[in-house]
């Protein structure tokens, strides 16, 4: 996992940033968000100062990871808007997001704290939320959803799974399925 120093020195600044985020993501997934910056620097094979130059503080690093995930979610939901069957697209996008929530080391607390501290995180999260809302509204327009169903129903599932990832994939998908059934007309 460690990047040899000579390799690090040949990377461009964007490549160094991407590599630092990739390794931080893997390290956080394994050991949690309490990993100290020196441990991250060791995993990368650089000094702590290199991380600060490429990514910033630990809070900025976490914010960058939340922004990346928010952009992934937004892209997923927007792509689902192109599917022929609005209900099937909503189901697939929901279950793909459940898989992400289970595998994601970033807790809901980290998502919330990053958003509280950063306008860029708030904008990225809002973009994902707007795309999810559009996906839900498309399913509603197709007559697949109850009148009182909302994208917030699914956000509750995703938020809770970030805290309850230990319930396992089968239970997580069961929870999502129950909520989707409750939303369906």
Short mmCIF file of C-alpha atoms in Angstrom, two decimals:
data_model
loop_
_atom_site.label_atom_id
_atom_site.label_comp_id
_atom_site.label_asym_id
_atom_site.label_seq_id
_atom_site.Cartn_x
_atom_site.Cartn_y
_atom_site.Cartn_z
CA UNK A 1 0.00 0.00 0.00
CA UNK A 2 2.89 2.38 0.70
CA UNK A 3 3.99 4.47 -2.27
CA UNK A 4 7.78 4.50 -2.56
CA UNK A 5 9.21 8.01 -2.20
CA UNK A 6 10.81 8.04 -5.67
CA UNK A 7 7.44 7.20 -7.20
CA UNK A 8 5.72 9.90 -5.13
CA UNK A 9 8.22 12.49 -6.32
CA UNK A 10 7.42 11.73 -9.96
CA UNK A 11 3.68 12.28 -9.53
CA UNK A 12 2.03 15.56 -10.49
CA UNK A 13 0.23 17.48 -7.73
CA UNK A 14 -3.21 16.23 -8.87
CA UNK A 15 -1.87 12.66 -8.95
CA UNK A 16 -0.41 13.07 -5.46
CA UNK A 17 -3.74 14.39 -4.19
CA UNK A 18 -5.66 11.53 -5.81
CA UNK A 19 -3.23 8.96 -4.38
CA UNK A 20 -3.43 10.49 -0.89
CA UNK A 21 -7.24 10.39 -1.02
CA UNK A 22 -7.22 6.80 -2.29
CA UNK A 23 -4.95 5.59 0.49
CA UNK A 24 -6.82 7.63 3.12
CA UNK A 25 -10.06 6.06 1.95
CA UNK A 26 -8.59 2.55 2.25
CA UNK A 27 -7.02 3.29 5.63
CA UNK A 28 -10.22 4.82 7.02
CA UNK A 29 -12.20 1.82 5.76
CA UNK A 30 -9.89 -0.53 7.64
CA UNK A 31 -9.21 1.43 10.80
CA UNK A 32 -11.87 4.13 11.09
CA UNK A 33 -11.71 7.90 10.93
CA UNK A 34 -9.59 8.23 14.06
CA UNK A 35 -6.44 7.29 12.13
CA UNK A 36 -3.83 9.95 12.89
CA UNK A 37 -2.18 11.86 10.07
CA UNK A 38 1.26 10.32 10.80
CA UNK A 39 -0.23 6.84 10.18
CA UNK A 40 -1.68 8.07 6.89
CA UNK A 41 1.65 9.61 5.93
CA UNK A 42 3.38 6.32 6.71
CA UNK A 43 0.88 4.40 4.57
CA UNK A 44 1.54 6.74 1.68
CA UNK A 45 5.29 6.73 2.29
CA UNK A 46 5.67 10.48 2.70
CA UNK A 47 5.88 13.00 5.48
CA UNK A 48 2.81 14.57 7.05
CA UNK A 49 3.73 17.88 5.40
CA UNK A 50 3.27 16.31 1.98
CA UNK A 51 -0.30 15.42 2.85
CA UNK A 52 -0.99 18.92 4.10
CA UNK A 53 0.40 20.37 0.85
CA UNK A 54 -1.65 18.06 -1.39
CA UNK A 55 -4.91 17.72 0.52
CA UNK A 56 -4.83 19.92 3.60
CA UNK A 57 -5.88 19.07 7.13
CA UNK A 58 -7.57 15.85 8.12
CA UNK A 59 -10.91 17.67 8.09
CA UNK A 60 -10.21 18.89 4.55
CA UNK A 61 -9.26 15.34 3.56
CA UNK A 62 -12.55 13.99 4.93
CA UNK A 63 -14.41 16.81 3.18
CA UNK A 64 -12.73 15.89 -0.12
CA UNK A 65 -13.85 12.27 0.33
CA UNK A 66 -17.44 13.37 1.06
CA UNK A 67 -17.43 15.60 -2.03
CA UNK A 68 -16.16 12.70 -4.15
CA UNK A 69 -18.91 10.42 -2.84
CA UNK A 70 -21.55 13.10 -3.36
CA UNK A 71 -20.47 13.52 -6.96
CA UNK A 72 -20.63 9.74 -7.47
CA UNK A 73 -24.16 9.67 -6.05
CA UNK A 74 -25.23 12.58 -8.21
CA UNK A 75 -23.86 10.88 -11.33
CA UNK A 76 -25.63 7.62 -10.40
CA UNK A 77 -28.99 9.32 -9.88
CA UNK A 78 -28.69 11.40 -13.05
CA UNK A 79 -27.79 8.30 -15.07
CA UNK A 80 -30.82 6.52 -13.62
CA UNK A 81 -33.00 9.33 -14.95
CA UNK A 82 -32.15 8.09 -18.44
CA UNK A 83 -33.46 4.54 -17.85
CA UNK A 84 -36.66 3.46 -19.57
CA UNK A 85 -38.46 2.25 -16.43
CA UNK A 86 -38.53 4.94 -13.70
CA UNK A 87 -39.44 2.49 -10.91
CA UNK A 88 -36.75 -0.04 -11.86
CA UNK A 89 -34.19 2.76 -12.13
CA UNK A 90 -35.10 4.00 -8.66
CA UNK A 91 -34.78 0.48 -7.24
CA UNK A 92 -31.40 -0.15 -8.86
CA UNK A 93 -29.98 3.23 -7.82
CA UNK A 94 -31.26 2.69 -4.27
CA UNK A 95 -29.65 -0.73 -3.92
CA UNK A 96 -26.37 0.47 -5.46
CA UNK A 97 -26.34 3.28 -2.91
CA UNK A 98 -27.08 0.81 -0.10
CA UNK A 99 -23.99 -1.15 -1.19
CA UNK A 100 -21.96 2.06 -1.01
CA UNK A 101 -23.29 2.89 2.46
CA UNK A 102 -22.33 -0.54 3.78
CA UNK A 103 -18.82 -0.35 2.35
CA UNK A 104 -18.26 3.30 3.28
CA UNK A 105 -16.09 4.03 6.29
CA UNK A 106 -17.29 7.62 6.46
CA UNK A 107 -19.98 7.77 9.10
CA UNK A 108 -22.99 10.02 8.88
CA UNK A 109 -21.34 12.13 11.56
CA UNK A 110 -18.37 12.68 9.25
CA UNK A 111 -20.72 13.60 6.39
CA UNK A 112 -22.56 16.07 8.62
CA UNK A 113 -19.42 17.57 10.16
CA UNK A 114 -17.83 18.02 6.74
CA UNK A 115 -20.97 19.76 5.47
CA UNK A 116 -21.09 21.99 8.53
CA UNK A 117 -17.51 23.10 7.96
CA UNK A 118 -17.45 23.46 4.17
CA UNK A 119 -19.59 25.24 1.61
CA UNK A 120 -18.11 22.99 -1.10
CA UNK A 121 -19.36 19.90 0.74
CA UNK A 122 -22.80 21.45 1.20
CA UNK A 123 -23.01 22.20 -2.54
CA UNK A 124 -21.88 18.68 -3.52
CA UNK A 125 -24.33 17.05 -1.13
CA UNK A 126 -27.12 19.34 -2.38
CA UNK A 127 -26.35 18.28 -5.96
CA UNK A 128 -26.72 14.61 -5.02
CA UNK A 129 -29.94 15.32 -3.12
CA UNK A 130 -31.42 17.26 -6.06
CA UNK A 131 -30.60 14.39 -8.44
CA UNK A 132 -32.22 11.88 -6.05
CA UNK A 133 -35.29 14.11 -5.76
CA UNK A 134 -35.54 14.26 -9.57
CA UNK A 135 -35.32 10.46 -9.75
CA UNK A 136 -38.09 10.08 -7.17
CA UNK A 137 -40.24 12.67 -8.94
CA UNK A 138 -39.80 10.84 -12.25
CA UNK A 139 -41.06 7.63 -10.62
CA UNK A 140 -43.98 9.57 -9.13
CA UNK A 141 -44.86 11.09 -12.53
CA UNK A 142 -44.91 7.57 -13.96
CA UNK A 143 -47.49 6.61 -11.32
CA UNK A 144 -45.17 4.29 -9.41
CA UNK A 145 -45.09 6.17 -6.08
CA UNK A 146 -47.57 7.06 -3.40
CA UNK A 147 -48.40 10.74 -3.14
CA UNK A 148 -46.68 11.08 0.23
CA UNK A 149 -43.45 9.29 -0.84
CA UNK A 150 -40.38 11.48 -0.91
CA UNK A 151 -36.67 11.34 -1.65
CA UNK A 152 -36.27 11.99 2.08
CA UNK A 153 -37.57 8.45 2.70
CA UNK A 154 -34.54 7.09 0.86
CA UNK A 155 -32.15 9.58 2.43
CA UNK A 156 -33.25 8.26 5.82
CA UNK A 157 -32.24 4.76 4.71
CA UNK A 158 -28.86 5.94 3.40
CA UNK A 159 -28.13 8.04 6.48
CA UNK A 160 -29.06 5.26 8.87
CA UNK A 161 -26.96 2.71 6.99
CA UNK A 162 -23.87 4.88 7.32
CA UNK A 163 -24.23 4.42 11.06
CA UNK A 164 -25.47 0.82 10.97
CA UNK A 165 -23.15 -0.67 8.34
CA UNK A 166 -22.52 -3.53 10.76
CA UNK A 167 -26.00 -4.94 10.09
CA UNK A 168 -24.58 -6.50 6.94
CA UNK A 169 -25.59 -6.35 3.30
CA UNK A 170 -28.58 -8.68 3.53
CA UNK A 171 -30.25 -6.71 6.31
CA UNK A 172 -29.34 -3.38 4.70
CA UNK A 173 -30.96 -4.37 1.42
CA UNK A 174 -33.97 -5.70 3.31
CA UNK A 175 -34.38 -2.32 5.00
CA UNK A 176 -34.16 -0.55 1.63
CA UNK A 177 -36.66 -2.96 0.12
CA UNK A 178 -39.13 -2.33 2.93
CA UNK A 179 -38.87 1.42 2.43
CA UNK A 180 -39.23 1.09 -1.34
CA UNK A 181 -42.33 -1.09 -0.88
CA UNK A 182 -43.77 1.51 1.44
CA UNK A 183 -43.19 4.21 -1.18
CA UNK A 184 -44.70 2.26 -4.06
CA UNK A 185 -48.25 2.89 -5.22
#
